[in-house]
Structures are given as C-alpha cells and as structure tokens.
Coordinates of N, CA and C in Angstrom, one line a residue:
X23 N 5.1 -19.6 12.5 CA 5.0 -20.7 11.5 C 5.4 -20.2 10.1
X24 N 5.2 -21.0 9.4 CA 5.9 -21.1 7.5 C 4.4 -19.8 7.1
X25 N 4.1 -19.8 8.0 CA 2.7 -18.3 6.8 C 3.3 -16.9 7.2
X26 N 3.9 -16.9 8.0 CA 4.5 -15.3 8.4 C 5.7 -14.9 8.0
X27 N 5.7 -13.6 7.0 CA 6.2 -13.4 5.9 C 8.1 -13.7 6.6
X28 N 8.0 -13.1 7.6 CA 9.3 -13.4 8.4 C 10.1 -14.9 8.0
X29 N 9.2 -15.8 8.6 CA 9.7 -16.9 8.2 C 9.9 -17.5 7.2
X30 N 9.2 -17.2 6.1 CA 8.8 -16.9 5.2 C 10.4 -16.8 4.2
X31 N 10.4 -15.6 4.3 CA 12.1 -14.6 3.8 C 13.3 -15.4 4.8
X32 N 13.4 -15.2 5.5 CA 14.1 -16.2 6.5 C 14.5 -17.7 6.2
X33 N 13.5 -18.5 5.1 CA 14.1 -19.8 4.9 C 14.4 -20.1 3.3
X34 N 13.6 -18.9 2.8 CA 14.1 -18.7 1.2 C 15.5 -18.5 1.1
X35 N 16.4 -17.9 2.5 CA 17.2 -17.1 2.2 C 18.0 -18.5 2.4
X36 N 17.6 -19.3 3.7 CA 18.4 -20.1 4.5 C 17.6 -21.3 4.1
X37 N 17.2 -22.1 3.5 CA 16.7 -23.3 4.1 C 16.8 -24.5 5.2
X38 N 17.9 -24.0 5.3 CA 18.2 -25.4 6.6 C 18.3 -24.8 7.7
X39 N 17.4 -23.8 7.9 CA 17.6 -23.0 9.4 C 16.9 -24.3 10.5
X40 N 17.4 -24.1 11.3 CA 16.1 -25.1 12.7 C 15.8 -24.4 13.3
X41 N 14.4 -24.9 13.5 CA 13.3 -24.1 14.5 C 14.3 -23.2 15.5
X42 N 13.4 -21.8 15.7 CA 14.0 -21.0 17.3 C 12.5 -20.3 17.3
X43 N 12.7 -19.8 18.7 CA 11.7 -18.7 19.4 C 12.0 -17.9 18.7
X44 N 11.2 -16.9 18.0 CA 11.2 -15.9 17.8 C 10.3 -14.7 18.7
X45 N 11.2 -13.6 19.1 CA 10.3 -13.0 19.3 C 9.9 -11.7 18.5
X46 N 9.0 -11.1 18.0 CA 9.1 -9.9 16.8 C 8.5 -8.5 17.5
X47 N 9.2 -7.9 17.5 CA 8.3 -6.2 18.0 C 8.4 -5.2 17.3
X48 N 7.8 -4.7 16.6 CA 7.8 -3.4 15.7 C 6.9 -2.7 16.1
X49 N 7.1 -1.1 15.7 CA 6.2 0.0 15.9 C 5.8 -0.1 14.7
X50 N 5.8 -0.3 13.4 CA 5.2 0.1 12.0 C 3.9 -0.4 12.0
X51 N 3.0 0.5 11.8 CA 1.3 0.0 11.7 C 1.4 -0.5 10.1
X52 N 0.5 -1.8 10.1 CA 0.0 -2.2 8.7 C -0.8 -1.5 8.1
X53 N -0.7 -1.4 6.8 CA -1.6 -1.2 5.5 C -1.6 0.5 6.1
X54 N -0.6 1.4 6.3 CA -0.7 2.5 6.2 C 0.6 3.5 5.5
X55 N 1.3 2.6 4.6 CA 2.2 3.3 3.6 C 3.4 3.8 3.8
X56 N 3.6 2.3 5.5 CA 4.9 3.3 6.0 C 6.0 2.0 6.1
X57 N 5.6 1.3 4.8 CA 6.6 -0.2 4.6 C 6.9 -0.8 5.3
X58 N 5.6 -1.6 6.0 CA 6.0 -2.8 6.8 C 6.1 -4.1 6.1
X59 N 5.7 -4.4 5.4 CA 5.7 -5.7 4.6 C 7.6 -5.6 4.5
X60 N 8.0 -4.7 3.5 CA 9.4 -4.8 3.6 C 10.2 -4.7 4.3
X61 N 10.0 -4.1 5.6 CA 10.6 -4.1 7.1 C 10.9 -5.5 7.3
X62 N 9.5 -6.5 7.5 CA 9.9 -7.9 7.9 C 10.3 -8.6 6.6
X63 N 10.3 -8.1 5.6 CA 11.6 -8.5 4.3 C 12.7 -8.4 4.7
X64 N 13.1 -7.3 5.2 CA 14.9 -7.1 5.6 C 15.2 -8.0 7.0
X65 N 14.4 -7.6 7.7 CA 14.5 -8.5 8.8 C 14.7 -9.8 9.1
X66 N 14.1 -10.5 8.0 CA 14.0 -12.0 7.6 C 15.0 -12.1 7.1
X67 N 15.5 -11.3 6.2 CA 16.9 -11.6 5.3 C 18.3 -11.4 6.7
X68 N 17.7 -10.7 7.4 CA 19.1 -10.4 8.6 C 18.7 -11.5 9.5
X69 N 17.5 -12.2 9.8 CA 17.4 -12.9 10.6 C 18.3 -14.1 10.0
X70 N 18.2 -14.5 8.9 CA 18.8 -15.6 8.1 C 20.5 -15.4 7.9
X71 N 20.7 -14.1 7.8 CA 22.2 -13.8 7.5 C 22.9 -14.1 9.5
X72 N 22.0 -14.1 9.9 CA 22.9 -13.7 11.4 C 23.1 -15.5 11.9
X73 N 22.0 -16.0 11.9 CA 21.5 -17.2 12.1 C 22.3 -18.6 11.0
X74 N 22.5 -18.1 10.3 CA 23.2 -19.1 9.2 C 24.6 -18.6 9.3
X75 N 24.9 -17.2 9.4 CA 26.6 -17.1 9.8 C 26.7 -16.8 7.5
X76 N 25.9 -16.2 7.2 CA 26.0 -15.9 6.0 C 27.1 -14.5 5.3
X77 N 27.1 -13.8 5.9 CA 28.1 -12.6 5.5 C 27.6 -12.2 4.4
X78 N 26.5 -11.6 4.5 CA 25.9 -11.0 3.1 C 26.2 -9.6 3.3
X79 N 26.7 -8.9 2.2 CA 26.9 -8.0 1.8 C 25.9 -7.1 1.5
X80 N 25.8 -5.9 2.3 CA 24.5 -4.6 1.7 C 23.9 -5.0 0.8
X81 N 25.3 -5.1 -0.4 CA 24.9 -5.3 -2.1 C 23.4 -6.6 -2.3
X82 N 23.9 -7.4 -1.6 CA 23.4 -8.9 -1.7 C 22.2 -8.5 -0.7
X83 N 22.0 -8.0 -0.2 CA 20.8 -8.2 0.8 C 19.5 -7.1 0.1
X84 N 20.5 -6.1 -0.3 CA 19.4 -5.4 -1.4 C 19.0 -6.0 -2.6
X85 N 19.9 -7.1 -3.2 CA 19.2 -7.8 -3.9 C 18.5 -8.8 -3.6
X86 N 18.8 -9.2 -2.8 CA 17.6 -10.2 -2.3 C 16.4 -9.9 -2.2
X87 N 16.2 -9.0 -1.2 CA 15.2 -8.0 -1.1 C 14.4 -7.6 -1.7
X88 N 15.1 -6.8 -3.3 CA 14.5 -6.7 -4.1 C 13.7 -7.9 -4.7
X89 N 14.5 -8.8 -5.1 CA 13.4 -10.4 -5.5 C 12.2 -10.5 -4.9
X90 N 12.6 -10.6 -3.5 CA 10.8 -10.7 -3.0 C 10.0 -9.8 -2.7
X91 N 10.3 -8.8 -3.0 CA 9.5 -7.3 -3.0 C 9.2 -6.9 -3.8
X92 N 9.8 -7.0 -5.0 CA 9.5 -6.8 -6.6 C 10.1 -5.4 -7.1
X93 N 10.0 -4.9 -6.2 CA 11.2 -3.1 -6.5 C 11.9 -3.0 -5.1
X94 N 13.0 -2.3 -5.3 CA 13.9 -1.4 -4.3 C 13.6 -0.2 -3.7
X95 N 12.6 -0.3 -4.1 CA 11.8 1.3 -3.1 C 12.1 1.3 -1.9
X96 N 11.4 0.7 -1.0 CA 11.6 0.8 0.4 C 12.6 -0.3 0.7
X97 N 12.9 -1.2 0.3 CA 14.0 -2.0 1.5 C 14.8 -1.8 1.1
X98 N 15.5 -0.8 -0.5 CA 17.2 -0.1 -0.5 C 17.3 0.3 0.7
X99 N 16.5 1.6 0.9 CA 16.6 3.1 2.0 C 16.5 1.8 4.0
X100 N 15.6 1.2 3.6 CA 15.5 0.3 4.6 C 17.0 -0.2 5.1
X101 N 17.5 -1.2 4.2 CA 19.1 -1.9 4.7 C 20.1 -0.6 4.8
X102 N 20.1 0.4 3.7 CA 21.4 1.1 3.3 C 21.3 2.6 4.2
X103 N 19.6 2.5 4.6 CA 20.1 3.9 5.7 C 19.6 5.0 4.6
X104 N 19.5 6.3 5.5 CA 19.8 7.6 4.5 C 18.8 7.3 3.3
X105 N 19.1 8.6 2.7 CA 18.3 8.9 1.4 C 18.6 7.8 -0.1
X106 N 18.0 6.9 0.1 CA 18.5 6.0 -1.8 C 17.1 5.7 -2.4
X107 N 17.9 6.5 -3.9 CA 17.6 6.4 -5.3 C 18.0 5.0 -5.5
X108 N 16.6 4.2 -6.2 CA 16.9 3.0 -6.6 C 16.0 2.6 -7.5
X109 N 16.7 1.6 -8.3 CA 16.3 1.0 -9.9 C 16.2 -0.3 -10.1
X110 N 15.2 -1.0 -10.6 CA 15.3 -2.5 -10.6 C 15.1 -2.8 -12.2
X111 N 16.7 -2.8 -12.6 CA 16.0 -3.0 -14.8 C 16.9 -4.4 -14.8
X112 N 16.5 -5.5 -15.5 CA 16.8 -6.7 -16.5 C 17.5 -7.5 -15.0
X113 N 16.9 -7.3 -13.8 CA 17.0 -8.4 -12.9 C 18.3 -7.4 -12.0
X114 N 19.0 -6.1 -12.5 CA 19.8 -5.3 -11.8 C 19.2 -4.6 -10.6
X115 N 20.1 -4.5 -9.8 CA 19.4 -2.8 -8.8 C 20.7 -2.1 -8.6
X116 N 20.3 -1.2 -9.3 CA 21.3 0.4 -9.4 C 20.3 1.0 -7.8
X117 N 21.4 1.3 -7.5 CA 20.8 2.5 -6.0 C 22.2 3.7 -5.6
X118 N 21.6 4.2 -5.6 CA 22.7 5.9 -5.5 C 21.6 6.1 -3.8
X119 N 22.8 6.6 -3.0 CA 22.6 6.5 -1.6 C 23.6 8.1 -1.8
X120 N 22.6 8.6 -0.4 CA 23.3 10.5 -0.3 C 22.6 11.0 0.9
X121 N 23.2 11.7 1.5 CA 22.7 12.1 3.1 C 21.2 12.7 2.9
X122 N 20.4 13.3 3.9 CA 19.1 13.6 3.5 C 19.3 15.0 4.5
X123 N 19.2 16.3 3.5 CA 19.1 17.1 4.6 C 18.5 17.4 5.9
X124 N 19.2 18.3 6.9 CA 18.5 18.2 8.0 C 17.1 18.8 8.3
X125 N 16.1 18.1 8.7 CA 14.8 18.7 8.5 C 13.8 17.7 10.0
X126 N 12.9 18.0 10.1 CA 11.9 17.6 11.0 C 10.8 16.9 10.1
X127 N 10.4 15.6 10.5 CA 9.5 14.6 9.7 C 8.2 14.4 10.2
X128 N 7.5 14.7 10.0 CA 5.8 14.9 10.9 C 5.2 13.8 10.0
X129 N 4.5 12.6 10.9 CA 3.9 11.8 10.3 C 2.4 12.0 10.4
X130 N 1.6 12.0 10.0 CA 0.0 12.0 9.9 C -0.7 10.6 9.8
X131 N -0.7 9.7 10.9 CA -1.6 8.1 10.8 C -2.5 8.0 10.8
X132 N -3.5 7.9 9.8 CA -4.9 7.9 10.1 C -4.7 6.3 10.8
X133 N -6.3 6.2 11.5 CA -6.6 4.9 12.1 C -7.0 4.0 11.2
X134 N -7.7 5.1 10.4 CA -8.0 3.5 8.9 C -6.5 3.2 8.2
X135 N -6.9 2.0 7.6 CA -6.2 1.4 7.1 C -6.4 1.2 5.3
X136 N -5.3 1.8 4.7 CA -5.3 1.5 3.2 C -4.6 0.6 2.5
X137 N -5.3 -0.6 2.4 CA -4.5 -2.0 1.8 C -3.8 -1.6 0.3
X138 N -2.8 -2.0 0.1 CA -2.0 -1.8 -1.1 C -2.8 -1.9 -2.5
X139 N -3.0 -3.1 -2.3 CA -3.8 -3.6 -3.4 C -5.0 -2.8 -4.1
X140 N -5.6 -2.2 -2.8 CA -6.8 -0.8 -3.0 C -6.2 0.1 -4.0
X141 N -5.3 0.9 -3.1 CA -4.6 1.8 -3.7 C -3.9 1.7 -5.0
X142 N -3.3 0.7 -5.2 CA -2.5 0.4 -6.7 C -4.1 0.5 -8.1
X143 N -5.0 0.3 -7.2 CA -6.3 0.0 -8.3 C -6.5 1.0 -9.2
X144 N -6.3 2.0 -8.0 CA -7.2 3.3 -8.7 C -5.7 3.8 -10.3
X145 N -5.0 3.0 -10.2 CA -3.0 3.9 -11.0 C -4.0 3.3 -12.5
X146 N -3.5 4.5 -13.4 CA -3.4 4.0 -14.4 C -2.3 3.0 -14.5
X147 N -3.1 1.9 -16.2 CA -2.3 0.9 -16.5 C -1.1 1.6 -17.2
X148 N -0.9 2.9 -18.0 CA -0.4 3.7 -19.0 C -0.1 5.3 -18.9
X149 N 0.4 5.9 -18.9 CA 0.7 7.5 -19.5 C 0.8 7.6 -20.5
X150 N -0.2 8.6 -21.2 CA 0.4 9.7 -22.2 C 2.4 10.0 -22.6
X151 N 2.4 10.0 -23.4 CA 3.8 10.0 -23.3 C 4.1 11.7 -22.4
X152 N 3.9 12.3 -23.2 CA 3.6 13.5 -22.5 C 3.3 14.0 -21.1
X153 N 2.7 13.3 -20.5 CA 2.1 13.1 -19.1 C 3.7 12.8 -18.4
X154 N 4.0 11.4 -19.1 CA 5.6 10.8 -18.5 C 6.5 11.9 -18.2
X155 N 6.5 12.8 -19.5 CA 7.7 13.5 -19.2 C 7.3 14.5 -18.2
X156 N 6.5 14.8 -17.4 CA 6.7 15.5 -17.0 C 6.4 15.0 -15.7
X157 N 5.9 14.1 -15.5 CA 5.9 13.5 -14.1 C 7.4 13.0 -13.9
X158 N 8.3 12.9 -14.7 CA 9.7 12.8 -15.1 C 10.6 13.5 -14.2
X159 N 10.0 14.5 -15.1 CA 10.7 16.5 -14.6 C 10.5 16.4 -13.8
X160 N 9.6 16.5 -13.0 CA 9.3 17.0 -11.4 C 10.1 15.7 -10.7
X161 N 9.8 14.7 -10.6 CA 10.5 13.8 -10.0 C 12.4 14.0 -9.7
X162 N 12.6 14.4 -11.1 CA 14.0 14.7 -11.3 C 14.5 16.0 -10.8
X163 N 13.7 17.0 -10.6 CA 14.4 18.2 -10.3 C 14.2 17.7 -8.5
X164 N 13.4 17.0 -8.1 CA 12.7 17.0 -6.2 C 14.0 16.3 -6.1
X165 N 14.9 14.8 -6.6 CA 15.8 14.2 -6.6 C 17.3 15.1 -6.3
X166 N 17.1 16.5 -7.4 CA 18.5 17.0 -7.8 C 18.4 17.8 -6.7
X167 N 17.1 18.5 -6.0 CA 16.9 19.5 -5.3 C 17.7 19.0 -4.0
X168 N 17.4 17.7 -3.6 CA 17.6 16.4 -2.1 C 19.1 16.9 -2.3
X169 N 19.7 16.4 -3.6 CA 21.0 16.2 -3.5 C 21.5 17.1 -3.3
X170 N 21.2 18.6 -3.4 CA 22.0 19.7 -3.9 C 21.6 20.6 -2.1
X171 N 20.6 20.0 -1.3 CA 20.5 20.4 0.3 C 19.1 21.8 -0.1
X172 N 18.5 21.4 -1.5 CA 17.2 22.7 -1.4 C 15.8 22.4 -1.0
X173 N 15.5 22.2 -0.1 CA 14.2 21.8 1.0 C 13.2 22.1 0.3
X174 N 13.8 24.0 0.2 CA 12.1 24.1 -0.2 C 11.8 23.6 -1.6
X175 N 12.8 23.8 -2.5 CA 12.7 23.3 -4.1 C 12.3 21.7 -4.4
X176 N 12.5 20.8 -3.2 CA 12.0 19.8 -3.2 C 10.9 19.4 -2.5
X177 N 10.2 20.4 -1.5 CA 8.6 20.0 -0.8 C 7.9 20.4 -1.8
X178 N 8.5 21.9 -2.9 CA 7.4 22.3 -3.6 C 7.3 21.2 -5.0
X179 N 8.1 20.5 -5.5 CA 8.1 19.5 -6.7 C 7.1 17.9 -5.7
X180 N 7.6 17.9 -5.1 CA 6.7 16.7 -4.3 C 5.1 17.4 -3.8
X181 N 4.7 18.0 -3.9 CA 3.3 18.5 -3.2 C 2.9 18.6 -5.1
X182 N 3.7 18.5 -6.1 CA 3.2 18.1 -7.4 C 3.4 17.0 -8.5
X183 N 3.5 15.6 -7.6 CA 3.6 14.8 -8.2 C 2.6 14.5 -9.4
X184 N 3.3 13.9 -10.4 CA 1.7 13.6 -11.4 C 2.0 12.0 -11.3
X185 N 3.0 11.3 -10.5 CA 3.2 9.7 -10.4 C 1.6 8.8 -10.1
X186 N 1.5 9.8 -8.4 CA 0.6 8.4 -7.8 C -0.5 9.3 -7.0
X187 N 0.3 11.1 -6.9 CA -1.1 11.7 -5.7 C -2.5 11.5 -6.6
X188 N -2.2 12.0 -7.8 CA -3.6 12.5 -8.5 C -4.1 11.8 -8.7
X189 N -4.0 10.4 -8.7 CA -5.3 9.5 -8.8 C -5.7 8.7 -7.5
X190 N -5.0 9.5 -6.4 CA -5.2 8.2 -5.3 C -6.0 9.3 -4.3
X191 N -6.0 10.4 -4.5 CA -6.3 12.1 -3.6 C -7.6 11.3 -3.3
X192 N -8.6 10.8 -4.0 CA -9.8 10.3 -3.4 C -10.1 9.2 -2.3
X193 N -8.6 8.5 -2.3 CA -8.8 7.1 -1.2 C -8.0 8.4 0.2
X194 N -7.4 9.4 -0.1 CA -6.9 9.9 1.3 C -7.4 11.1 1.4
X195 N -8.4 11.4 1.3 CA -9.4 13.0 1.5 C -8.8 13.7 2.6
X196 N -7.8 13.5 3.5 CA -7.1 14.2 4.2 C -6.4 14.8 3.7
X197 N -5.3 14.6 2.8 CA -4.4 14.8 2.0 C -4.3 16.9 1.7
X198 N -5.6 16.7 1.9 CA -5.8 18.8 0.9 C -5.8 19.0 2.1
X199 N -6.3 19.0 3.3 CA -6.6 20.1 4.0 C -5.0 19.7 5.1
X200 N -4.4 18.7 5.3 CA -3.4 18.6 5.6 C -2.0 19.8 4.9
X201 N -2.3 19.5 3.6 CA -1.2 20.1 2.8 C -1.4 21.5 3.1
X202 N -2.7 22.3 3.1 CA -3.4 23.6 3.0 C -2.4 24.1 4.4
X203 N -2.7 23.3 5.4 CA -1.9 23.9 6.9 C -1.1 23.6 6.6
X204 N 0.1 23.1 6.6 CA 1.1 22.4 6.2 C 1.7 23.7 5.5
X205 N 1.4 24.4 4.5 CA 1.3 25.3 3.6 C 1.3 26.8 4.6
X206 N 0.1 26.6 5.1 CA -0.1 28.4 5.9 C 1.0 28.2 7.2
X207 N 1.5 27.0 7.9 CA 2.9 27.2 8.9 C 4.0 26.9 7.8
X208 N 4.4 27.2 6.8 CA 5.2 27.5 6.3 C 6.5 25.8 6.3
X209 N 5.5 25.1 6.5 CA 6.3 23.7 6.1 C 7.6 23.5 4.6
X210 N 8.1 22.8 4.5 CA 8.3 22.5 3.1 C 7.9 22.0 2.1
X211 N 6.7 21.1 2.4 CA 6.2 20.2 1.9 C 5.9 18.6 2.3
X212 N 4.5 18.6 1.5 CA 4.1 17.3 2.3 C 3.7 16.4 0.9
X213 N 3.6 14.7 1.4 CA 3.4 13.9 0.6 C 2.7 12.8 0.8
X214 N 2.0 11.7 0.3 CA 1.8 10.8 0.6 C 3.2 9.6 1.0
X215 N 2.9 9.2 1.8 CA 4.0 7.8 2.0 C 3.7 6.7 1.3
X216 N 4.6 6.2 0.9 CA 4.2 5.1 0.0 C 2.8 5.2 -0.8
X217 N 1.7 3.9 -0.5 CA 0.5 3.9 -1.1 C -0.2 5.0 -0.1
X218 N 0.0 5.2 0.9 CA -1.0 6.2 1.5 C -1.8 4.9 2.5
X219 N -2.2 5.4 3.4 CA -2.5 7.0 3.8 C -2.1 7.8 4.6
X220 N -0.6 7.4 5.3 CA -0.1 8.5 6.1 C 0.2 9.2 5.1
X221 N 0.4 10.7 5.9 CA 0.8 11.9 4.6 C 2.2 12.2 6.0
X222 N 3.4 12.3 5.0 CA 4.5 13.1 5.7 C 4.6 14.2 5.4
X223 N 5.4 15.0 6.4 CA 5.2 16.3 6.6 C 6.7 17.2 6.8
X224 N 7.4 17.5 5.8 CA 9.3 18.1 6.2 C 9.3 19.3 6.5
X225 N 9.5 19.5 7.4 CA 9.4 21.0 8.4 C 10.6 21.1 8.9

C-alpha cells in the first residue's frame, strides 16, 4: 500500500504508475546501520524507472535519491557501486567514486535494534571549531589513505573518528571489546556502520 516507503519513492518518482504485485525480499535487517531505509529508496526509484520506461541516468537517480534521503551517504555508494565520496551543498551532489581496496568485511549484528532517531540524539548540535578541524584531518587522510590502496593507514584514522563514535560509544557498548580483538588478530580496523550498531570489521 501508499505507507511503504517503496511505494512510496516509486510514485513520487512516477505518479501514474498502476497498481502491480509486488514482491520485495531483502536480507538487510532494520534499524541496525546497515542502510535499509535507502536500499528501498533506490529500489523504488528503479522500480519506477524500469516500470515507467524512464531512462534515468546514475546522475539522476542519485539525485533523486538524495531528495528523499536528505544526504548521499548511503544511496550514492548504493546505485554507483564501489567506494563514493559524496556531497549534498545548495541542492548539488558532488560524488567522486574509486575502487575499494581488496580486503575481507566482517559484519558484527547485534539482535537489538538501534533506531536512527536514538542515535542521532545523543550528536552534538555544534563543534568547537577546533574539534572540526580535526575530525576533518582524520576523515581526510582515512579518504586519501582508500584512494592511494593504504588499509592499514585507513583502519587506524577510522578506529579515531571524532565525527559520530565518541558520543554514540554508549548506545553500542560492544564497540571496545570488538575493536580490542579486532586489534590483538591484527585486523585493519573496525567502525561503526552508519548509526550503529553493527560494527564492521576490514581484515
């Protein structure tokens, strides 16, 4: 029906679609930071593009996308594949797309579930200017590290984000003793996914 976000993105995209069966199957568990909400964003936008005979372009469907998602975080890397850097300024999305070195991805699912909304609570509304820059730095050298194929130069800038771990480390109390092993087998580095609370693991 018109409440499921599918359908939802699907007729924003298309309005004059007519009714069909749908059938939907995904593996992505909700409210655990591993972008399902924007999965059936993309999906709705390709349901709509396939079904209407639209010919929307990458370009166009990441913008779309971004509209109803509000950033290009997850549904750039989502439609375009691979590793993308993306930016949503003055209604634009800049996205830079680049292979992701070769590595092993260990997911950590807890069974609870951490609603977005939870998690966004705990962020500050502001930084220190100071604070910025250097949650900056690290962000930008973990970026340059991806691009340039340095694993470990990028698990160890990500196991120090000052963006979103440090104030959320209380909603995923797994998070330390994950990273601590993660650490003694000689991993690359681990992070929260999205809002948490799976923690990924590049080995």
């Amino acid at each position: 029906n018109e409440e499921n976000l599918l359908i939802q993105t699907a007729l924003k995209i298309a309005p004059e679609l007519t009714p069909k069966v749908i059938r939907m199957v995904s593996d992505i568990p909700l409210a655990r930071g591993l972008g399902s909400s924007s999965s059936v964003i993309v999906a709705g936008i390709e349901l709509a593009n396939r079904l209407a005979h639209l010919n929307l372009s990458p370009k166009e469907k990441v913008r779309l996308a971004t509209e109803m998602e509000g950033h290009p975080d997850n549904v750039a890397p989502a439609i375009l594949g691979d590793f993308v850097v993306a930016s949503h300024v003055e209604n634009q999305v800049y996205h830079v797309k680049h292979h992701f070195p070769m590595c092993d991805v260990i997911a950590f699912i807890p069974e609870e579930p951490l609603f977005t909304e939870k998690s966004r609570a705990v962020l500050p509304e502001k930084l220190a200017y100071k604070e910025a820059v250097a949650a900056s730095s690290i962000a930008n050298v973990m970026i340059a590290a991806i691009l340039n194929g340095d694993l470990p130069l990028a698990g160890k800038m990500m196991e120090q984000d000052k963006w979103h771990e440090t104030y959320r480390r209380s909603l995923v109390p797994h998070l330390k003793e994950i990273r601590r092993l993660t650490q003694q087998k000689g991993a690359y580095g681990s992070f929260l996914s999205g809002a948490g609370p799976t923690v990924l693991i590049l080995s």
